[in-house]
């Protein structure tokens, strides 16, 4: 149907449509009815549809309205008016239409009382309208290119009205990206855009792009007012980004730069007026301060030169009345802005410096002075103008968060000798390196047995004396595992060293017990077949030795030892384990002697260092336990026979004596009655038949001890 | 608050060896499958199909010695590869063939990647480190005729060449070579005259990688140190330091400027890929995905800019593929 109807025809067609809309359902031939509404002059149809909404018998009107929207009739409507306008249309009619288009969602929802189709929801309608505007603009661009005159003011007014109604986000969200794209290299599109925004200067801040705006502010008084006065001095709710966009826009062109300077003057005037300081809200003062700082960041050297005096005067006045203020925020604001101005105008001389506490606000303000404004989608310019280059740098590329980009953790040394250097080094500042070394050492030792053997004793010594420098999680276990690794890698010299240290001077009981633990764990690892030794060196679950847990509380420790000794004693006596483990190769075989013999050298003699049979029986208990485990682990070894024939029996006997000495009597009797009886008979046996004099003597001692215990119990029944 | 850096678009696994070099071939029109060539420490060149993300072909031509440079020569069927077996191989991959048609014995023991420049239809110049320690040889391909040998002056003590970039201002103009050396300097060579035009000490340590933007006459180089060095070439053919950029961690193994000269990527010993804006070297992103040194970074040559990809190969045997700043 032709869009250009005469006035008479329009009136007639309007009447026809109205009667169609009111007609009862039966009188509506489906297809024709629809077509009238979808193909008739769009402006007329819209009016009729809106009028008939909600009136009686208009059940199908909303459906028709929906299809009207969905089939792109809005763009047809806009285009229709644009064409009429070129031939001088009627302004009142246009105003009515604009109102109808922009208020369509409100209108429909009022009429339909919440039963309106989703397409009429503002969040759906305005993007749709945006698309329609784009389509019309494309048509306009085409017809301009075809040499035809075309008016854009209707579209522009629609846009302005939408913005006034607070729907700029929805509609500009559709328009701006596309327009930015189109205006990049096309001057016709640029001109279309400039014309388009002329009518919506209030919304300039949403079009922060010089391509879209052109030099509008210079040409258009209203736009100029909005940009230089309204948005800066009258309003203060815009975000910092908007401010940056706005002032950045002003700074980009030599014509606009005069405006920038004027704006700065006006801002400074407000800033330094004492009445403004007293009467305007704090938010506004902050806003103005921000604007001043952003302006300053855009100033070029020669501009500062010409305006130095003015800047200085305003600064002095402003800072004076601000420092007089009783509000901390006011004073600080004055100081920050004054510092910034002084920094800008005194490039060589001394710079004003105040003392105040930095907070987020002051930091943000200061950052504005150096920040480059965020312009997007600016075409790259030649590098010759350093000022422009500064702006047109990589700013279209928005950086990702790089806060995670920290220095890589210091690498642990790769060679064992380097580890020794780190661990013995006196440089305390290298805690990270030290930590990394401690963590890496065990695996290094295990990976490089040959290199370890070269320095094994030295390493054992270092580890034995190693103190926790920083708080590493599980440091004690870490150190122990490393010690075990060293000992298993090079058993003979290291075992010699450790066992010799066990009885020597200047060690704490803790260290002595560490030695025992390490010997046990290493023996355990060595006695296991290679494959399991490799993967589970800590081996806490194999022959059930757990050495370090809970060792701080002596009560807990004793209980654990009790249980362990109980375990061990029974197993040895019953002699089952030999059968169980008979077929395993035992690396402990060749070195067991180095672990065992030195340890029992001095146990029964009070030494200058410590007295095992006296007050240090805690260690004695542990020693006996260790010996027992070592014995157990030396299953099937040649040494074992020797051990059994003499030393083991000795060790065992001492073990029993230590047990009797160190474990509370009540517990022994309660927990191990059976074992005690068994032990007693064995002791008797040894005492009578053992070929070794020492063993006989020890057995006798033990028996006496047991007797004593018994007597004690009889005297004081528990 | 800035956005967190993106995750890789996808990750290619299965080289079962450290990845040393990557090269895209995605410029073809629709029926052509976009490809990524990777060279690994095990001596294989893998041809990855970027539609299926799987290996189409594995080429074995370097005696299981590390392959550290792969490049196509005018189309995805002609490939050049360089390996630690001291050979540069030319491959014919057309119609499913996987044969080495020709090879150059470089006798170079280092790991300096060769540089290829197309000078005419079917004719290339190739710069490569030669047998003698400090020398660079320029060959014409496919004829393999030696064009010239670039020898530093006696007593210059530049050390081995570490990285090369052959370029020319426009088609038909004189080819020029930028070479980074062991002593940390970058030298500009006039290839046709065999003469050093300018030398600039950019680093204290060997130059590990460099790239050059002939439009802006600006280049960038990285070494085992903590800095990137940006230098420019003035009209008198002199190299000048333009600026340096301090990095968080030391060690750069590869630098590539995207063909549109907007961004560049570096491969770091700190396992990270870094993205910078090329104009001002504005740091844009740090991509932390790999668990070992990143050996190489490469941008794809997709004809549609939005499809552009960045790939990085690492010692952790993975190739991470990213879509970053593809919209700009």
PDB file of N, CA and C in Angstrom, chain B residues 255-316:
ATOM      1  N   UNK B 255      59.332 -14.081  21.185  1.00  0.00           N
ATOM      2  CA  UNK B 255      58.524 -12.857  21.060  1.00  0.00           C
ATOM      3  C   UNK B 255      57.901 -12.841  19.672  1.00  0.00           C
ATOM      4  N   UNK B 256      56.615 -12.549  19.601  1.00  0.00           N
ATOM      5  CA  UNK B 256      55.981 -12.429  18.293  1.00  0.00           C
ATOM      6  C   UNK B 256      55.036 -11.243  18.283  1.00  0.00           C
ATOM      7  N   UNK B 257      55.165 -10.398  17.280  1.00  0.00           N
ATOM      8  CA  UNK B 257      54.216  -9.306  17.084  1.00  0.00           C
ATOM      9  C   UNK B 257      53.105  -9.842  16.183  1.00  0.00           C
ATOM     10  N   UNK B 258      51.861  -9.562  16.544  1.00  0.00           N
ATOM     11  CA  UNK B 258      50.757 -10.035  15.713  1.00  0.00           C
ATOM     12  C   UNK B 258      50.838  -9.369  14.345  1.00  0.00           C
ATOM     13  N   UNK B 259      50.461 -10.084  13.281  1.00  0.00           N
ATOM     14  CA  UNK B 259      50.607  -9.506  11.932  1.00  0.00           C
ATOM     15  C   UNK B 259      49.975  -8.119  11.777  1.00  0.00           C
ATOM     16  N   UNK B 260      48.903  -7.810  12.528  1.00  0.00           N
ATOM     17  CA  UNK B 260      48.305  -6.482  12.385  1.00  0.00           C
ATOM     18  C   UNK B 260      49.018  -5.437  13.238  1.00  0.00           C
ATOM     19  N   UNK B 261      50.109  -5.827  13.903  1.00  0.00           N
ATOM     20  CA  UNK B 261      50.966  -4.912  14.670  1.00  0.00           C
ATOM     21  C   UNK B 261      50.234  -4.233  15.822  1.00  0.00           C
ATOM     22  N   UNK B 262      49.211  -4.836  16.317  1.00  0.00           N
ATOM     23  CA  UNK B 262      48.508  -4.205  17.434  1.00  0.00           C
ATOM     24  C   UNK B 262      49.001  -4.727  18.766  1.00  0.00           C
ATOM     25  N   UNK B 263      49.196  -6.017  18.837  1.00  0.00           N
ATOM     26  CA  UNK B 263      49.654  -6.580  20.103  1.00  0.00           C
ATOM     27  C   UNK B 263      50.847  -7.492  19.850  1.00  0.00           C
ATOM     28  N   UNK B 264      51.512  -7.843  20.930  1.00  0.00           N
ATOM     29  CA  UNK B 264      52.587  -8.816  20.812  1.00  0.00           C
ATOM     30  C   UNK B 264      52.506  -9.766  21.989  1.00  0.00           C
ATOM     31  N   UNK B 265      53.101 -10.938  21.799  1.00  0.00           N
ATOM     32  CA  UNK B 265      53.077 -11.942  22.858  1.00  0.00           C
ATOM     33  C   UNK B 265      54.502 -12.381  23.147  1.00  0.00           C
ATOM     34  N   UNK B 266      54.778 -12.650  24.413  1.00  0.00           N
ATOM     35  CA  UNK B 266      56.084 -13.180  24.768  1.00  0.00           C
ATOM     36  C   UNK B 266      55.904 -14.516  25.465  1.00  0.00           C
ATOM     37  N   UNK B 267      56.871 -15.396  25.260  1.00  0.00           N
ATOM     38  CA  UNK B 267      56.876 -16.697  25.931  1.00  0.00           C
ATOM     39  C   UNK B 267      57.906 -16.632  27.037  1.00  0.00           C
ATOM     40  N   UNK B 268      57.481 -16.866  28.263  1.00  0.00           N
ATOM     41  CA  UNK B 268      58.369 -16.642  29.404  1.00  0.00           C
ATOM     42  C   UNK B 268      58.894 -17.921  30.036  1.00  0.00           C
ATOM     43  N   UNK B 269      60.090 -17.804  30.579  1.00  0.00           N
ATOM     44  CA  UNK B 269      60.639 -18.920  31.354  1.00  0.00           C
ATOM     45  C   UNK B 269      59.831 -19.101  32.633  1.00  0.00           C
ATOM     46  N   UNK B 270      59.085 -18.083  32.994  1.00  0.00           N
ATOM     47  CA  UNK B 270      58.277 -18.173  34.213  1.00  0.00           C
ATOM     48  C   UNK B 270      56.941 -18.863  33.945  1.00  0.00           C
ATOM     49  N   UNK B 271      56.850 -19.590  32.851  1.00  0.00           N
ATOM     50  CA  UNK B 271      55.661 -20.382  32.472  1.00  0.00           C
ATOM     51  C   UNK B 271      54.528 -19.506  31.939  1.00  0.00           C
ATOM     52  N   UNK B 272      54.748 -18.207  31.824  1.00  0.00           N
ATOM     53  CA  UNK B 272      53.625 -17.328  31.493  1.00  0.00           C
ATOM     54  C   UNK B 272      53.760 -16.740  30.100  1.00  0.00           C
ATOM     55  N   UNK B 273      52.608 -16.511  29.507  1.00  0.00           N
ATOM     56  CA  UNK B 273      52.549 -15.798  28.242  1.00  0.00           C
ATOM     57  C   UNK B 273      52.128 -14.379  28.589  1.00  0.00           C
ATOM     58  N   UNK B 274      52.804 -13.407  28.035  1.00  0.00           N
ATOM     59  CA  UNK B 274      52.435 -12.022  28.301  1.00  0.00           C
ATOM     60  C   UNK B 274      51.986 -11.359  27.011  1.00  0.00           C
ATOM     61  N   UNK B 275      50.937 -10.554  27.132  1.00  0.00           N
ATOM     62  CA  UNK B 275      50.439  -9.826  25.975  1.00  0.00           C
ATOM     63  C   UNK B 275      50.655  -8.342  26.231  1.00  0.00           C
ATOM     64  N   UNK B 276      51.188  -7.640  25.239  1.00  0.00           N
ATOM     65  CA  UNK B 276      51.397  -6.204  25.340  1.00  0.00           C
ATOM     66  C   UNK B 276      50.765  -5.522  24.133  1.00  0.00           C
ATOM     67  N   UNK B 277      50.358  -4.266  24.345  1.00  0.00           N
ATOM     68  CA  UNK B 277      50.010  -3.451  23.192  1.00  0.00           C
ATOM     69  C   UNK B 277      51.315  -3.077  22.505  1.00  0.00           C
ATOM     70  N   UNK B 278      51.343  -3.105  21.194  1.00  0.00           N
ATOM     71  CA  UNK B 278      52.628  -2.897  20.527  1.00  0.00           C
ATOM     72  C   UNK B 278      53.003  -1.416  20.476  1.00  0.00           C
ATOM     73  N   UNK B 279      52.015  -0.530  20.412  1.00  0.00           N
ATOM     74  CA  UNK B 279      52.352   0.876  20.242  1.00  0.00           C
ATOM     75  C   UNK B 279      53.110   1.429  21.437  1.00  0.00           C
ATOM     76  N   UNK B 280      52.593   1.149  22.607  1.00  0.00           N
ATOM     77  CA  UNK B 280      53.208   1.750  23.789  1.00  0.00           C
ATOM     78  C   UNK B 280      53.758   0.687  24.737  1.00  0.00           C
ATOM     79  N   UNK B 281      53.711  -0.536  24.306  1.00  0.00           N
ATOM     80  CA  UNK B 281      54.089  -1.656  25.151  1.00  0.00           C
ATOM     81  C   UNK B 281      53.306  -1.652  26.463  1.00  0.00           C
ATOM     82  N   UNK B 282      52.034  -1.373  26.312  1.00  0.00           N
ATOM     83  CA  UNK B 282      51.176  -1.395  27.498  1.00  0.00           C
ATOM     84  C   UNK B 282      50.886  -2.852  27.861  1.00  0.00           C
ATOM     85  N   UNK B 283      51.186  -3.254  29.089  1.00  0.00           N
ATOM     86  CA  UNK B 283      50.908  -4.641  29.476  1.00  0.00           C
ATOM     87  C   UNK B 283      49.401  -4.890  29.437  1.00  0.00           C
ATOM     88  N   UNK B 284      48.992  -5.942  28.785  1.00  0.00           N
ATOM     89  CA  UNK B 284      47.557  -6.190  28.624  1.00  0.00           C
ATOM     90  C   UNK B 284      47.087  -7.438  29.359  1.00  0.00           C
ATOM     91  N   UNK B 285      47.892  -8.472  29.331  1.00  0.00           N
ATOM     92  CA  UNK B 285      47.423  -9.696  29.973  1.00  0.00           C
ATOM     93  C   UNK B 285      48.607 -10.587  30.291  1.00  0.00           C
ATOM     94  N   UNK B 286      48.430 -11.371  31.331  1.00  0.00           N
ATOM     95  CA  UNK B 286      49.409 -12.392  31.671  1.00  0.00           C
ATOM     96  C   UNK B 286      48.649 -13.699  31.705  1.00  0.00           C
ATOM     97  N   UNK B 287      49.006 -14.600  30.806  1.00  0.00           N
ATOM     98  CA  UNK B 287      48.266 -15.855  30.710  1.00  0.00           C
ATOM     99  C   UNK B 287      49.071 -16.930  31.421  1.00  0.00           C
ATOM    100  N   UNK B 288      48.522 -17.355  32.520  1.00  0.00           N
ATOM    101  CA  UNK B 288      49.235 -18.291  33.367  1.00  0.00           C
ATOM    102  C   UNK B 288      48.552 -19.637  33.261  1.00  0.00           C
ATOM    103  N   UNK B 289      49.005 -20.449  32.348  1.00  0.00           N
ATOM    104  CA  UNK B 289      48.386 -21.764  32.203  1.00  0.00           C
ATOM    105  C   UNK B 289      49.429 -22.874  32.293  1.00  0.00           C
ATOM    106  N   UNK B 290      50.572 -22.639  31.676  1.00  0.00           N
ATOM    107  CA  UNK B 290      51.553 -23.715  31.572  1.00  0.00           C
ATOM    108  C   UNK B 290      52.251 -23.963  32.905  1.00  0.00           C
ATOM    109  N   UNK B 291      52.813 -25.162  33.025  1.00  0.00           N
ATOM    110  CA  UNK B 291      53.487 -25.511  34.269  1.00  0.00           C
ATOM    111  C   UNK B 291      54.987 -25.623  34.062  1.00  0.00           C
ATOM    112  N   UNK B 292      55.445 -25.256  32.899  1.00  0.00           N
ATOM    113  CA  UNK B 292      56.885 -25.237  32.665  1.00  0.00           C
ATOM    114  C   UNK B 292      57.165 -24.120  31.662  1.00  0.00           C
ATOM    115  N   UNK B 293      58.446 -23.877  31.442  1.00  0.00           N
ATOM    116  CA  UNK B 293      58.870 -22.836  30.505  1.00  0.00           C
ATOM    117  C   UNK B 293      58.039 -22.858  29.219  1.00  0.00           C
ATOM    118  N   UNK B 294      57.602 -21.682  28.800  1.00  0.00           N
ATOM    119  CA  UNK B 294      56.929 -21.580  27.500  1.00  0.00           C
ATOM    120  C   UNK B 294      58.017 -21.358  26.461  1.00  0.00           C
ATOM    121  N   UNK B 295      58.039 -22.176  25.433  1.00  0.00           N
ATOM    122  CA  UNK B 295      59.117 -22.098  24.452  1.00  0.00           C
ATOM    123  C   UNK B 295      58.797 -21.206  23.266  1.00  0.00           C
ATOM    124  N   UNK B 296      57.521 -21.165  22.872  1.00  0.00           N
ATOM    125  CA  UNK B 296      57.220 -20.440  21.645  1.00  0.00           C
ATOM    126  C   UNK B 296      55.802 -19.883  21.678  1.00  0.00           C
ATOM    127  N   UNK B 297      55.617 -18.773  20.996  1.00  0.00           N
ATOM    128  CA  UNK B 297      54.283 -18.195  20.822  1.00  0.00           C
ATOM    129  C   UNK B 297      54.100 -17.881  19.355  1.00  0.00           C
ATOM    130  N   UNK B 298      52.871 -18.047  18.889  1.00  0.00           N
ATOM    131  CA  UNK B 298      52.631 -17.793  17.470  1.00  0.00           C
ATOM    132  C   UNK B 298      51.196 -17.308  17.285  1.00  0.00           C
ATOM    133  N   UNK B 299      51.014 -16.320  16.394  1.00  0.00           N
ATOM    134  CA  UNK B 299      49.675 -15.845  16.071  1.00  0.00           C
ATOM    135  C   UNK B 299      49.215 -16.475  14.773  1.00  0.00           C
ATOM    136  N   UNK B 300      47.924 -16.713  14.685  1.00  0.00           N
ATOM    137  CA  UNK B 300      47.414 -17.359  13.477  1.00  0.00           C
ATOM    138  C   UNK B 300      47.231 -16.341  12.364  1.00  0.00           C
ATOM    139  N   UNK B 301      47.107 -16.852  11.153  1.00  0.00           N
ATOM    140  CA  UNK B 301      46.962 -15.985   9.985  1.00  0.00           C
ATOM    141  C   UNK B 301      45.546 -16.060   9.416  1.00  0.00           C
ATOM    142  N   UNK B 302      44.553 -16.227  10.299  1.00  0.00           N
ATOM    143  CA  UNK B 302      43.170 -16.272   9.831  1.00  0.00           C
ATOM    144  C   UNK B 302      42.841 -15.017   9.022  1.00  0.00           C
ATOM    145  N   UNK B 303      42.109 -15.193   7.933  1.00  0.00           N
ATOM    146  CA  UNK B 303      41.776 -14.009   7.149  1.00  0.00           C
ATOM    147  C   UNK B 303      40.671 -13.200   7.831  1.00  0.00           C
ATOM    148  N   UNK B 304      39.819 -13.859   8.595  1.00  0.00           N
ATOM    149  CA  UNK B 304      38.831 -13.129   9.382  1.00  0.00           C
ATOM    150  C   UNK B 304      39.450 -12.811  10.742  1.00  0.00           C
ATOM    151  N   UNK B 305      39.647 -11.497  11.022  1.00  0.00           N
ATOM    152  CA  UNK B 305      40.369 -11.154  12.255  1.00  0.00           C
ATOM    153  C   UNK B 305      39.737 -11.731  13.514  1.00  0.00           C
ATOM    154  N   UNK B 306      38.421 -11.899  13.495  1.00  0.00           N
ATOM    155  CA  UNK B 306      37.770 -12.382  14.718  1.00  0.00           C
ATOM    156  C   UNK B 306      38.118 -13.833  15.043  1.00  0.00           C
ATOM    157  N   UNK B 307      38.593 -14.551  14.074  1.00  0.00           N
ATOM    158  CA  UNK B 307      38.944 -15.955  14.320  1.00  0.00           C
ATOM    159  C   UNK B 307      40.383 -16.121  14.773  1.00  0.00           C
ATOM    160  N   UNK B 308      41.105 -14.985  14.807  1.00  0.00           N
ATOM    161  CA  UNK B 308      42.535 -15.073  15.102  1.00  0.00           C
ATOM    162  C   UNK B 308      42.828 -15.774  16.420  1.00  0.00           C
ATOM    163  N   UNK B 309      43.885 -16.555  16.421  1.00  0.00           N
ATOM    164  CA  UNK B 309      44.254 -17.310  17.613  1.00  0.00           C
ATOM    165  C   UNK B 309      45.705 -17.030  17.977  1.00  0.00           C
ATOM    166  N   UNK B 310      45.991 -17.333  19.222  1.00  0.00           N
ATOM    167  CA  UNK B 310      47.376 -17.288  19.701  1.00  0.00           C
ATOM    168  C   UNK B 310      47.681 -18.676  20.241  1.00  0.00           C
ATOM    169  N   UNK B 311      48.814 -19.219  19.857  1.00  0.00           N
ATOM    170  CA  UNK B 311      49.178 -20.528  20.388  1.00  0.00           C
ATOM    171  C   UNK B 311      50.512 -20.426  21.090  1.00  0.00           C
ATOM    172  N   UNK B 312      50.649 -21.206  22.159  1.00  0.00           N
ATOM    173  CA  UNK B 312      51.911 -21.224  22.889  1.00  0.00           C
ATOM    174  C   UNK B 312      52.282 -22.670  23.163  1.00  0.00           C
ATOM    175  N   UNK B 313      53.545 -22.985  22.942  1.00  0.00           N
ATOM    176  CA  UNK B 313      54.027 -24.346  23.191  1.00  0.00           C
ATOM    177  C   UNK B 313      54.984 -24.328  24.352  1.00  0.00           C
ATOM    178  N   UNK B 314      54.907 -25.361  25.167  1.00  0.00           N
ATOM    179  CA  UNK B 314      55.678 -25.328  26.397  1.00  0.00           C
ATOM    180  C   UNK B 314      56.431 -26.624  26.622  1.00  0.00           C
ATOM    181  N   UNK B 315      57.366 -26.536  27.552  1.00  0.00           N
ATOM    182  CA  UNK B 315      58.120 -27.703  27.986  1.00  0.00           C
ATOM    183  C   UNK B 315      57.197 -28.712  28.659  1.00  0.00           C
ATOM    184  N   UNK B 316      56.046 -28.255  29.141  1.00  0.00           N
ATOM    185  CA  UNK B 316      55.112 -29.185  29.775  1.00  0.00           C
ATOM    186  C   UNK B 316      54.349 -30.023  28.748  1.00  0.00           C
TER     187      UNK B 316
END
